[in-house]
XYZ file of C-alpha atoms in Angstrom:
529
model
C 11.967 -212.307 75.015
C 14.025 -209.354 76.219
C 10.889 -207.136 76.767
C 9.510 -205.919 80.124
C 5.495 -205.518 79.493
C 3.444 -202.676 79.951
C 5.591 -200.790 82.103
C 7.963 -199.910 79.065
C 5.245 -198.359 76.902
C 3.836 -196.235 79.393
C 7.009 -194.772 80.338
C 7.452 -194.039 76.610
C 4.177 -192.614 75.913
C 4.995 -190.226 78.560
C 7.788 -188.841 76.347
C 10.813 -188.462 78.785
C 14.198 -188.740 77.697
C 15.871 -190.444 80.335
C 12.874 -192.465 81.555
C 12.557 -193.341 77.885
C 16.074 -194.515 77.362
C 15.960 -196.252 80.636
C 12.286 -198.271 79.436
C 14.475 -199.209 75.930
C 17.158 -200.554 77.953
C 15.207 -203.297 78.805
C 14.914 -204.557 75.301
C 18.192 -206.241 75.192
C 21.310 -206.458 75.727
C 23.960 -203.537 77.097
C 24.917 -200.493 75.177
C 27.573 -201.297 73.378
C 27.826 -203.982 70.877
C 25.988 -207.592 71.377
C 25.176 -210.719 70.028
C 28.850 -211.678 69.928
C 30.739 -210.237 66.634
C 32.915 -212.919 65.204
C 35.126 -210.468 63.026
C 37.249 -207.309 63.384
C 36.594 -205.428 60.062
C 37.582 -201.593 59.820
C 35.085 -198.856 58.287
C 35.306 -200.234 54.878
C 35.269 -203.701 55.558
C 32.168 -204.869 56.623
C 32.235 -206.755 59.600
C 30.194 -209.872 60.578
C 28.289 -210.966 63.818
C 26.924 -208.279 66.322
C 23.069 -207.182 67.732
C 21.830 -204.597 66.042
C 19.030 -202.222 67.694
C 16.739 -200.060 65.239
C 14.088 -198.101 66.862
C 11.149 -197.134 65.206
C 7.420 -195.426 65.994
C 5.161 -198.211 66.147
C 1.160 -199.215 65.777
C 0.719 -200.708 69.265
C -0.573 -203.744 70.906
C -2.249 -204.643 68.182
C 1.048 -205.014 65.725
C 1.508 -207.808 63.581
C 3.669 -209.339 61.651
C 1.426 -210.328 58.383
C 3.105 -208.416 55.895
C 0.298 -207.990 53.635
C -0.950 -205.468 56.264
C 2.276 -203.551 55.952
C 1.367 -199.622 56.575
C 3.901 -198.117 59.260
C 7.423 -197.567 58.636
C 8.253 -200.176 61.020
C 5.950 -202.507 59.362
C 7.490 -201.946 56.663
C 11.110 -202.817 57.857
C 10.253 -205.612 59.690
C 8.731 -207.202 56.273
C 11.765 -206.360 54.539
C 13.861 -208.415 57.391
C 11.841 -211.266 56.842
C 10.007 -211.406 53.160
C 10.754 -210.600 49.592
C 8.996 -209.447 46.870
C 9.289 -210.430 43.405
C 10.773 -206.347 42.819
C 11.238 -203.339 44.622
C 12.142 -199.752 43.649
C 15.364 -198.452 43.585
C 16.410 -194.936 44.309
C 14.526 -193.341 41.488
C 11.943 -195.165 41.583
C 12.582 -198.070 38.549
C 12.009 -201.275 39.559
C 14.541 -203.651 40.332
C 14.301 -207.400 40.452
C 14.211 -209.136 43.649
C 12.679 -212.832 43.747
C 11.851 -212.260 40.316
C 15.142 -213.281 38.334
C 13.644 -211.782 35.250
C 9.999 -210.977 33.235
C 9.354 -210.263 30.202
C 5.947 -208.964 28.435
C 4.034 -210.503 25.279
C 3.649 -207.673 22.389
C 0.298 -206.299 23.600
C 1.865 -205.943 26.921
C -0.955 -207.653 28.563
C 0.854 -210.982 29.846
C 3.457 -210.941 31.502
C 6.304 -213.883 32.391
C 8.050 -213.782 35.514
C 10.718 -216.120 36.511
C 11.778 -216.624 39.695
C 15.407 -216.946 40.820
C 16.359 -219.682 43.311
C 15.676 -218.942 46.822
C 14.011 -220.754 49.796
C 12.237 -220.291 52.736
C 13.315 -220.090 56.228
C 12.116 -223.919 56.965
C 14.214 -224.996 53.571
C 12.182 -224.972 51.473
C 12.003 -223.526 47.637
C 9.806 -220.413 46.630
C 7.640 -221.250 44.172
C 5.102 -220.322 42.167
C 2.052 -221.437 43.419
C 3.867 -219.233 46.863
C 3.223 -216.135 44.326
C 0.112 -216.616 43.177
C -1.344 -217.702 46.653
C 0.365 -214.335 47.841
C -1.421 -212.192 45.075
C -4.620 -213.851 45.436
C -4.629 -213.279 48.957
C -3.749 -210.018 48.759
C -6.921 -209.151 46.138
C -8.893 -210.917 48.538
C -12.262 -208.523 48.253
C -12.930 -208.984 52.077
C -9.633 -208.208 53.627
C -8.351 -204.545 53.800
C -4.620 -205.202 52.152
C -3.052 -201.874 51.340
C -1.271 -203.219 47.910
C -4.719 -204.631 46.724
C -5.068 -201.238 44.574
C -1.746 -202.355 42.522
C -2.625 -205.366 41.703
C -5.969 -204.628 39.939
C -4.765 -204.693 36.714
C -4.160 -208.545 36.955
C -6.376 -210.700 35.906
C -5.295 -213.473 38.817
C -8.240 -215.803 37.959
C -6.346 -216.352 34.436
C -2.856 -216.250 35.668
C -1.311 -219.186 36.010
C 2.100 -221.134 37.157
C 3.058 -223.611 34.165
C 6.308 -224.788 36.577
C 7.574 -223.577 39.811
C 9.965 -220.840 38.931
C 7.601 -219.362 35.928
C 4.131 -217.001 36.616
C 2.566 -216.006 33.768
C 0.296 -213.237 34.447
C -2.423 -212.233 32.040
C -3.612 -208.528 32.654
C -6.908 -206.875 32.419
C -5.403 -203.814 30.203
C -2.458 -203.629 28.099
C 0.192 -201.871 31.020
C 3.693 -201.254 30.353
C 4.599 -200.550 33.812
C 3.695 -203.746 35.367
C 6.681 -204.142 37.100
C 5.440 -201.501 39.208
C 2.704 -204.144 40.591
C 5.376 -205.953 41.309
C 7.174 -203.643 43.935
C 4.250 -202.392 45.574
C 3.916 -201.565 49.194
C 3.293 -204.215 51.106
C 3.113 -206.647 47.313
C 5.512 -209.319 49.785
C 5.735 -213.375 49.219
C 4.240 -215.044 51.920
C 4.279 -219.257 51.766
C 1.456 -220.935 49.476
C -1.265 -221.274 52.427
C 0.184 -219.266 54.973
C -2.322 -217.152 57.322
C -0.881 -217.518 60.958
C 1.837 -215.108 61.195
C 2.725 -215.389 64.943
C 5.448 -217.057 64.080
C 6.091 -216.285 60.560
C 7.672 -218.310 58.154
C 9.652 -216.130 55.788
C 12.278 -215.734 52.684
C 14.454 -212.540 53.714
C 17.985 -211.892 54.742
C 16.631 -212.479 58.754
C 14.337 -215.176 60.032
C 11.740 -214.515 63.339
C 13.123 -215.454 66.540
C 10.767 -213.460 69.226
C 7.891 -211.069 69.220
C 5.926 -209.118 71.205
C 3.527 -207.087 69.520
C 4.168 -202.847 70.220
C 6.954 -203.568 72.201
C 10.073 -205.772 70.244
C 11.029 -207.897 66.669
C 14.061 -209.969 67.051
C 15.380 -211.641 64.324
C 18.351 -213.431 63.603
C 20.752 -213.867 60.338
C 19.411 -216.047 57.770
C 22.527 -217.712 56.108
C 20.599 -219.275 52.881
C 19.571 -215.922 52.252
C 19.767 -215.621 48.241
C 21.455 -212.358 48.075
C 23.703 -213.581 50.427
C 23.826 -213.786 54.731
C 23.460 -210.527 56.445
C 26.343 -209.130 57.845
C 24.769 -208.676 61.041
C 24.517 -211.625 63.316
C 21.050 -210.552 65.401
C 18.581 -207.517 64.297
C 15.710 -206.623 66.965
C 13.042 -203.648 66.632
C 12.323 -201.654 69.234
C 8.814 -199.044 69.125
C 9.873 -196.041 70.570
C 6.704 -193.859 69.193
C 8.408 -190.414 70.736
C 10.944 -189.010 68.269
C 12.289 -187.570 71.763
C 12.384 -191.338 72.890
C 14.173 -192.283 69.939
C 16.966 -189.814 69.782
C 17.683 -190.310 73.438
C 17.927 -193.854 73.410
C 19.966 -193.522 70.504
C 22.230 -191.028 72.361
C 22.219 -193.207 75.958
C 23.429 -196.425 73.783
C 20.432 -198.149 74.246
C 19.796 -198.449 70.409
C 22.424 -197.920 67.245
C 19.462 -196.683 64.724
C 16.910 -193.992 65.045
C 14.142 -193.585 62.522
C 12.359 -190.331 61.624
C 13.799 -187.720 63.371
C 12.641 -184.262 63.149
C 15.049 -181.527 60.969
C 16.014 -179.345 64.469
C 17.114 -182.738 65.956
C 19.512 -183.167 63.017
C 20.356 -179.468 62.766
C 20.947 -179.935 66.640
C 23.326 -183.535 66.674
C 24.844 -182.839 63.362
C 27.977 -181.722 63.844
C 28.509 -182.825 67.654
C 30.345 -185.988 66.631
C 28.449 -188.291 69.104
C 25.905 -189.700 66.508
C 25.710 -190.017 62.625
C 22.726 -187.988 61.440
C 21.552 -189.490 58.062
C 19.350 -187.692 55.404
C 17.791 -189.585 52.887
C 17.113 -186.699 50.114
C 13.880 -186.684 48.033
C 12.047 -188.941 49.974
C 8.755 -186.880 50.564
C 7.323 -184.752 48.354
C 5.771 -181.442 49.796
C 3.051 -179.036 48.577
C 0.001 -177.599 48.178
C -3.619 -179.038 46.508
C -5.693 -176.141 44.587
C -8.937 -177.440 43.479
C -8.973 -177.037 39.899
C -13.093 -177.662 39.707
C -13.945 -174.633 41.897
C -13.545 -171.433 42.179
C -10.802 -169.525 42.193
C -8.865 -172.340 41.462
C -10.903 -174.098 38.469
C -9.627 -170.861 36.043
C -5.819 -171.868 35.409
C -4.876 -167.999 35.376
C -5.509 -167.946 39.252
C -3.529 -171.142 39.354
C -0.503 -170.165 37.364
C -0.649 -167.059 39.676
C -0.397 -168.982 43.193
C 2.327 -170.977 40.764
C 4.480 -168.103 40.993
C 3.282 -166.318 44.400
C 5.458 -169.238 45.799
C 9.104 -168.668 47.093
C 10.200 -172.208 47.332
C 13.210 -171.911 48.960
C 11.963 -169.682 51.758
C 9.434 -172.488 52.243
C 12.197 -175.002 52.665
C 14.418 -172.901 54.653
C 11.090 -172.091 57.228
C 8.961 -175.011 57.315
C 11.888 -178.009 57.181
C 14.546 -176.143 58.654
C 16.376 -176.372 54.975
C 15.773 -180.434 54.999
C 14.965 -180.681 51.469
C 15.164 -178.810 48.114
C 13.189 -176.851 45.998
C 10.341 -178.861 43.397
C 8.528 -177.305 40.438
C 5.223 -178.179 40.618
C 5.737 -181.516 39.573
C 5.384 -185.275 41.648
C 9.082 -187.191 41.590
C 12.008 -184.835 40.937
C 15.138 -187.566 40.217
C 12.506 -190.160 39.316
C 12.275 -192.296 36.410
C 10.585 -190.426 33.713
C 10.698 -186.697 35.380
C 10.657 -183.917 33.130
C 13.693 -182.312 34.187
C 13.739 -180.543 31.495
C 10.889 -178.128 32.355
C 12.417 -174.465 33.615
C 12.539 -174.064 37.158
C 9.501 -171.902 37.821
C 10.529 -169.031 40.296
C 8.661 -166.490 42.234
C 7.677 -163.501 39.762
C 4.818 -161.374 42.042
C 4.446 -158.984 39.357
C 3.372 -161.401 36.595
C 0.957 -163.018 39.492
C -1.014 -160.128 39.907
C -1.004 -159.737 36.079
C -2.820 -162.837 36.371
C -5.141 -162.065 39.224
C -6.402 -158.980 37.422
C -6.991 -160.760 34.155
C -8.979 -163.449 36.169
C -10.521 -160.625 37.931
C -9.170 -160.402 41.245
C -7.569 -156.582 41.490
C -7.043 -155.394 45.453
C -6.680 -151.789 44.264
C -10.090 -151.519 43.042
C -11.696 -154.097 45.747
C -12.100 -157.101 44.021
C -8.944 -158.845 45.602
C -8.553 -162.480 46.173
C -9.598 -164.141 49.650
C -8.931 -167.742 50.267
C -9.227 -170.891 52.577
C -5.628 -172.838 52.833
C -6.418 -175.674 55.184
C -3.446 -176.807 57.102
C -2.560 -179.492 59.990
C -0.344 -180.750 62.454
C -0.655 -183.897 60.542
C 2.878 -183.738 59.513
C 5.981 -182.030 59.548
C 5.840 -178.113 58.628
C 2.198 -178.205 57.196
C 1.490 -175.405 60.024
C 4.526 -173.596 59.098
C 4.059 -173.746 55.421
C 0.913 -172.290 55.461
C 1.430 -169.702 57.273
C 4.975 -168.772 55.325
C 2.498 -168.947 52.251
C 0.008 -166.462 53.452
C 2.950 -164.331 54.486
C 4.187 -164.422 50.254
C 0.524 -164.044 49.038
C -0.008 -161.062 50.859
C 2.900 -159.423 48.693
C 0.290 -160.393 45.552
C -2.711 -158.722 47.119
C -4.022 -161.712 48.024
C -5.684 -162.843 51.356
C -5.125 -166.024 52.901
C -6.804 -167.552 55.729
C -5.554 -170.484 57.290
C -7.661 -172.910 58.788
C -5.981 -175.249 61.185
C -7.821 -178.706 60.947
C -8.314 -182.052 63.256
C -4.893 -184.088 62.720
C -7.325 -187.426 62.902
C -9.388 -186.514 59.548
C -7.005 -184.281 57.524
C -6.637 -186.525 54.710
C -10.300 -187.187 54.459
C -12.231 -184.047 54.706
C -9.459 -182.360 52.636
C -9.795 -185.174 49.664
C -12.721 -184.012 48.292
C -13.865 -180.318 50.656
C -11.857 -177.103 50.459
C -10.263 -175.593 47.699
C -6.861 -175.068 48.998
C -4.972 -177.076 51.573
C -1.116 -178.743 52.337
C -0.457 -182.005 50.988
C 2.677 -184.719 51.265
C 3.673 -187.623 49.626
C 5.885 -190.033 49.840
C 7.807 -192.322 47.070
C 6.359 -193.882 44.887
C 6.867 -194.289 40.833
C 5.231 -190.949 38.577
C 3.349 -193.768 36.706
C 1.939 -194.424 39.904
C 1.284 -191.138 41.034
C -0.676 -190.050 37.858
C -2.661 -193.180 38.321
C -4.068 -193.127 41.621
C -4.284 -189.292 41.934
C -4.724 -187.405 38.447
C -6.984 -189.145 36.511
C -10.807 -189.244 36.022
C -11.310 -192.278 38.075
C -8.249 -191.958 40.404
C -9.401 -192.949 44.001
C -7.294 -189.971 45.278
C -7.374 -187.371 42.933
C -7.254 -184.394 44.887
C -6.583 -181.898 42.661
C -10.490 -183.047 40.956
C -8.254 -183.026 37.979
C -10.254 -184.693 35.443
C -9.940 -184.351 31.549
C -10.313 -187.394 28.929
C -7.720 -186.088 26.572
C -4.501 -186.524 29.771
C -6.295 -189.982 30.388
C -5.424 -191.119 26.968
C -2.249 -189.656 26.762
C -1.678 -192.586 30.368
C -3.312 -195.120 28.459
C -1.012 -194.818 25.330
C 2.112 -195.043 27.297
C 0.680 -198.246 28.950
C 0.593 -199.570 25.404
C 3.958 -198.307 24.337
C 6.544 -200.847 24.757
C 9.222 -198.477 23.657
C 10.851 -196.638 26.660
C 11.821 -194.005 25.010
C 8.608 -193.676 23.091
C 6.696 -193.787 26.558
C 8.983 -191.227 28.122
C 8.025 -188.664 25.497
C 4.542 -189.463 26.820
C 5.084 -188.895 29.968
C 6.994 -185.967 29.222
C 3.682 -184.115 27.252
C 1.483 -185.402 30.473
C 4.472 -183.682 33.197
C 4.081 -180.433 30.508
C 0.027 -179.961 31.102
C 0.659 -180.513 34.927
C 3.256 -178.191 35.182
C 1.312 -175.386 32.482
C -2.173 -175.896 34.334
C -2.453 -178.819 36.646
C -3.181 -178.457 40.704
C -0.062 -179.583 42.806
C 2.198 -176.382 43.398
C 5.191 -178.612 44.825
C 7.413 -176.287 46.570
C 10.138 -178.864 47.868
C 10.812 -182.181 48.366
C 12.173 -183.234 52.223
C 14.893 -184.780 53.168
C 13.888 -188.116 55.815
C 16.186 -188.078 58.710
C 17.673 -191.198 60.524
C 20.183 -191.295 63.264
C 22.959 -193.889 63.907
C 25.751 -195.019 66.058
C 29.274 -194.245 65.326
C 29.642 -197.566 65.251
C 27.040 -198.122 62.376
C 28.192 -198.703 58.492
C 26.996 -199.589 55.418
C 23.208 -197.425 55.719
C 22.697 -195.894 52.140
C 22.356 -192.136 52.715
C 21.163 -191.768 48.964
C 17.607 -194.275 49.145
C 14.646 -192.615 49.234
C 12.164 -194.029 52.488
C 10.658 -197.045 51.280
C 13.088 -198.217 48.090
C 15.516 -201.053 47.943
C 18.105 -199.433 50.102
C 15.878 -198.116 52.576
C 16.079 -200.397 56.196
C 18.661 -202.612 54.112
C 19.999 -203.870 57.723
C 21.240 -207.088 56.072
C 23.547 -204.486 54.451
C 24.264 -203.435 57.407
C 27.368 -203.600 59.859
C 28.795 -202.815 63.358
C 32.739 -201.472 63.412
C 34.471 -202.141 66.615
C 33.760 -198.934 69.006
């Protein structure tokens, strides 16, 4: 173990950037390149052997390495080093297979046949069947708090069954269409049939577990049966580094080659200074704001096509992400599978939004002018600044707004259901998905409180469409009432920011967080510095 105890964290929780690149130092090895690189590639030829060190923000002592309780980014990389799922999303959010070889659905779209491709585990031995459906079951367990047990509702896993070892056959509640979705769900990973101590874990990705403490440091080492093929790197360790100060410095001392989530003025600041790579992966959080369209103002759609247009989108990109990102239209996964791109970009028209606001009833000149709430938060990056660039464009409109700066802690909870008006974020994740869990009449986060029968049938008949193009229409007509009357004004869509050597190659700077290419460090190389 190339960790140092206690001592490191609390030097890093103090946030100083040459104490914390000093406390990371201790984590392994020198600055420059180790683990011994066997090979001499250039830039385009990747290059085998090396220690690569990727530092992330992390949950603490109480870490683990289960990755059915995947929720942090670096839970979430460190499950990708060392599991599979049977798919995962690629850049625009399809799904791709990964231990599944192949599926394919029955007519009524309500049982599904995966097979798997051959692969093994790290001890040798094959992934199987009964390792899926011991991984799903355990994951719907009804007394353990799994994060992908919400996907994986729609499968009935009492009925499903595994007629061989390389063929699941799952038989769905509902007919669903988009069941590969399920499939390549956060945290959905392949664990071994039985498997519950993870100390030690036992996995089926591109790097298998050599050491562990928990908050502190993940090393893994190159798996060579991998199925996909042996990483190019010969070591991989994970370093928590919850300061993005902490982060960037050790990345600029040489005490780690990768940086994750780092802010847009530490880009804007490194960018162009030659000593480290500054990566953007575009579109991978979605940004915007949540008007309640069951109270007033918000529940008459006049007021809500108004604040549509109050909005100056790029301003809001150019203020609150320092011009990370670009411009949205009031609509959830611009480049996605199935977005309506063919909707008009809406653009900022004042006058027609106080056309609106005097039809609705809400005229300043006469007194009757609109006052409202926009709750806002530290919570996450330019929430503050957003609202408060908002009030600034609403005031041009006649309107008022006040905003109300809430607890970081409970954000997402008191603003789920209370207000009328606050920032939201989102990160990727398929627009079948999103108009599941949050626009619906029994979504579990619907937000908005948008609730109407008639857009809940239109989701259920593309679940039963097995035509793509047929479904796309639908999903078209659905992206249409959102973008006419729904309750997400989606200004932009940020950029997420990594950091890197100038020794690093091979990190895909167009993958979304969380997709296939995301964390891919078994794609991953060291040049010679």
């Amino acid at each position: 173990m190339r960790t140092t105890g206690t001592s490191r964290r609390t030097v890093l929780a103090a946030g100083g950037g040459a104490a914390a690149a000093l406390a990371l130092a201790a984590c392994g090895g020198s600055a420059g390149v180790t683990g011994g690189g066997d090979g001499k590639g250039g830039d385009g030829t990747p290059r085998s052997g090396g220690r690569l060190r990727a530092a992330f923000a992390g949950g603490g002592a109480n870490e683990t390495l289960d990755p059915h309780l995947t929720n942090l980014f670096a839970d979430a990389a460190r499950a990708k080093a060392l599991f599979d799922k049977l798919a995962e999303f690629g850049s625009d959010m399809s799904p791709q297979p990964r231990l599944a070889e192949r599926w394919e659905p029955n007519d009524g779209l309500d049982l599904w046949t995966v097979t798997l491709r051959e692969a093994v585990w790290h001890d040798g031995t094959p992934v199987t069947a009964a390792d899926v459906l011991y991984s799903y079951r355990r994951i719907a367990d009804p007394d353990q708090a799994f994060r992908a047990k919400a996907a994986l509702e729609p499968i009935d896993l009492d009925a499903s069954e595994a007629p061989d070892d390389r063929t699941v056959v799952f038989r769905l509640k509902r007919p669903y269409a988009e069941f590969p979705n399920v499939m390549a769900a956060f945290g959905a990973y392949i664990v071994q049939d039985g498997a519950e101590d993870f100390t030690e874990p036992v996995g089926c990705g591109p790097f298998r577990f050599a050491s562990f403490t928990p908050g502190e440091s993940l090393l893994v080492t190159r798996f060579d049966d991998y199925w996909e093929g042996a990483a190019h790197l010969a070591e991989l360790e994970f370093v928590i580094a919850d300061e993005e100060s902490a982060r960037i410095n050790a990345l600029l001392g040489g005490q780690v080659e990768y940086a994750h989530e780092l802010t847009p003025a530490t880009a804007r600041a490194h960018e162009n200074g030659g000593q480290v790579q500054i990566v953007r992966l575009a579109n991978s959080a979605m940004q915007g704001f949540v008007l309640k369209t069951d109270r007033p103002p918000f529940d008459d759609k006049r007021v809500r096509e108004a604040f549509f247009l109050i909005a100056d989108r790029q301003e809001l990109i150019d203020g609150a992400l320092s011009g990370a990102g670009e411009i949205g239209n009031d609509l959830f996964g611009k480049g996605y599978q199935y977005y309506a791109d063919g909707i008009p970009q809406r653009e900022q028209d004042l006058d027609r939004a106080r056309a609106l606001l005097r039809e609705a009833g809400y005229d300043p000149d006469d007194g009757t002018g609109l006052t409202v709430t926009l709750d806002t938060s530290p919570v996450a990056t330019g929430f503050v600044e957003a609202a408060e660039i908002f009030k600034s464009q609403a005031e041009q409109a006649g309107v008022t707004v006040e905003v109300k700066v809430g607890n970081a802690e409970t954000y997402w909870a008191d603003t789920l259901d209370g207000g009328m008006f606050s920032c939201t974020r989102s990160g990727t994740m398929p627009i079948e998905s999103h108009i599941s869990q949050r626009l619906l009449s029994d979504s579990p986060t619907n937000a908005t409180q948008w609730r109407h029968a008639d857009f809940d049938d239109l989701y259920r008949q593309a679940q039963a469409t097995s035509d793509e193009t047929e479904r796309a229409a639908l999903y078209e007509r659905m992206q249409r009432r959102l973008h006419s009357e729904g309750g997400f004004l989606v200004w932009g869509f940020a950029d997420w920011i990594v950091g890197a050597a100038g020794t690093v190659r091979g990190i895909a700077g167009d993958a979304p967080a969380n997709t296939l290419d995301w964390a891919r460090f078994d794609r991953v190389w060291l040049a010679e510095g």
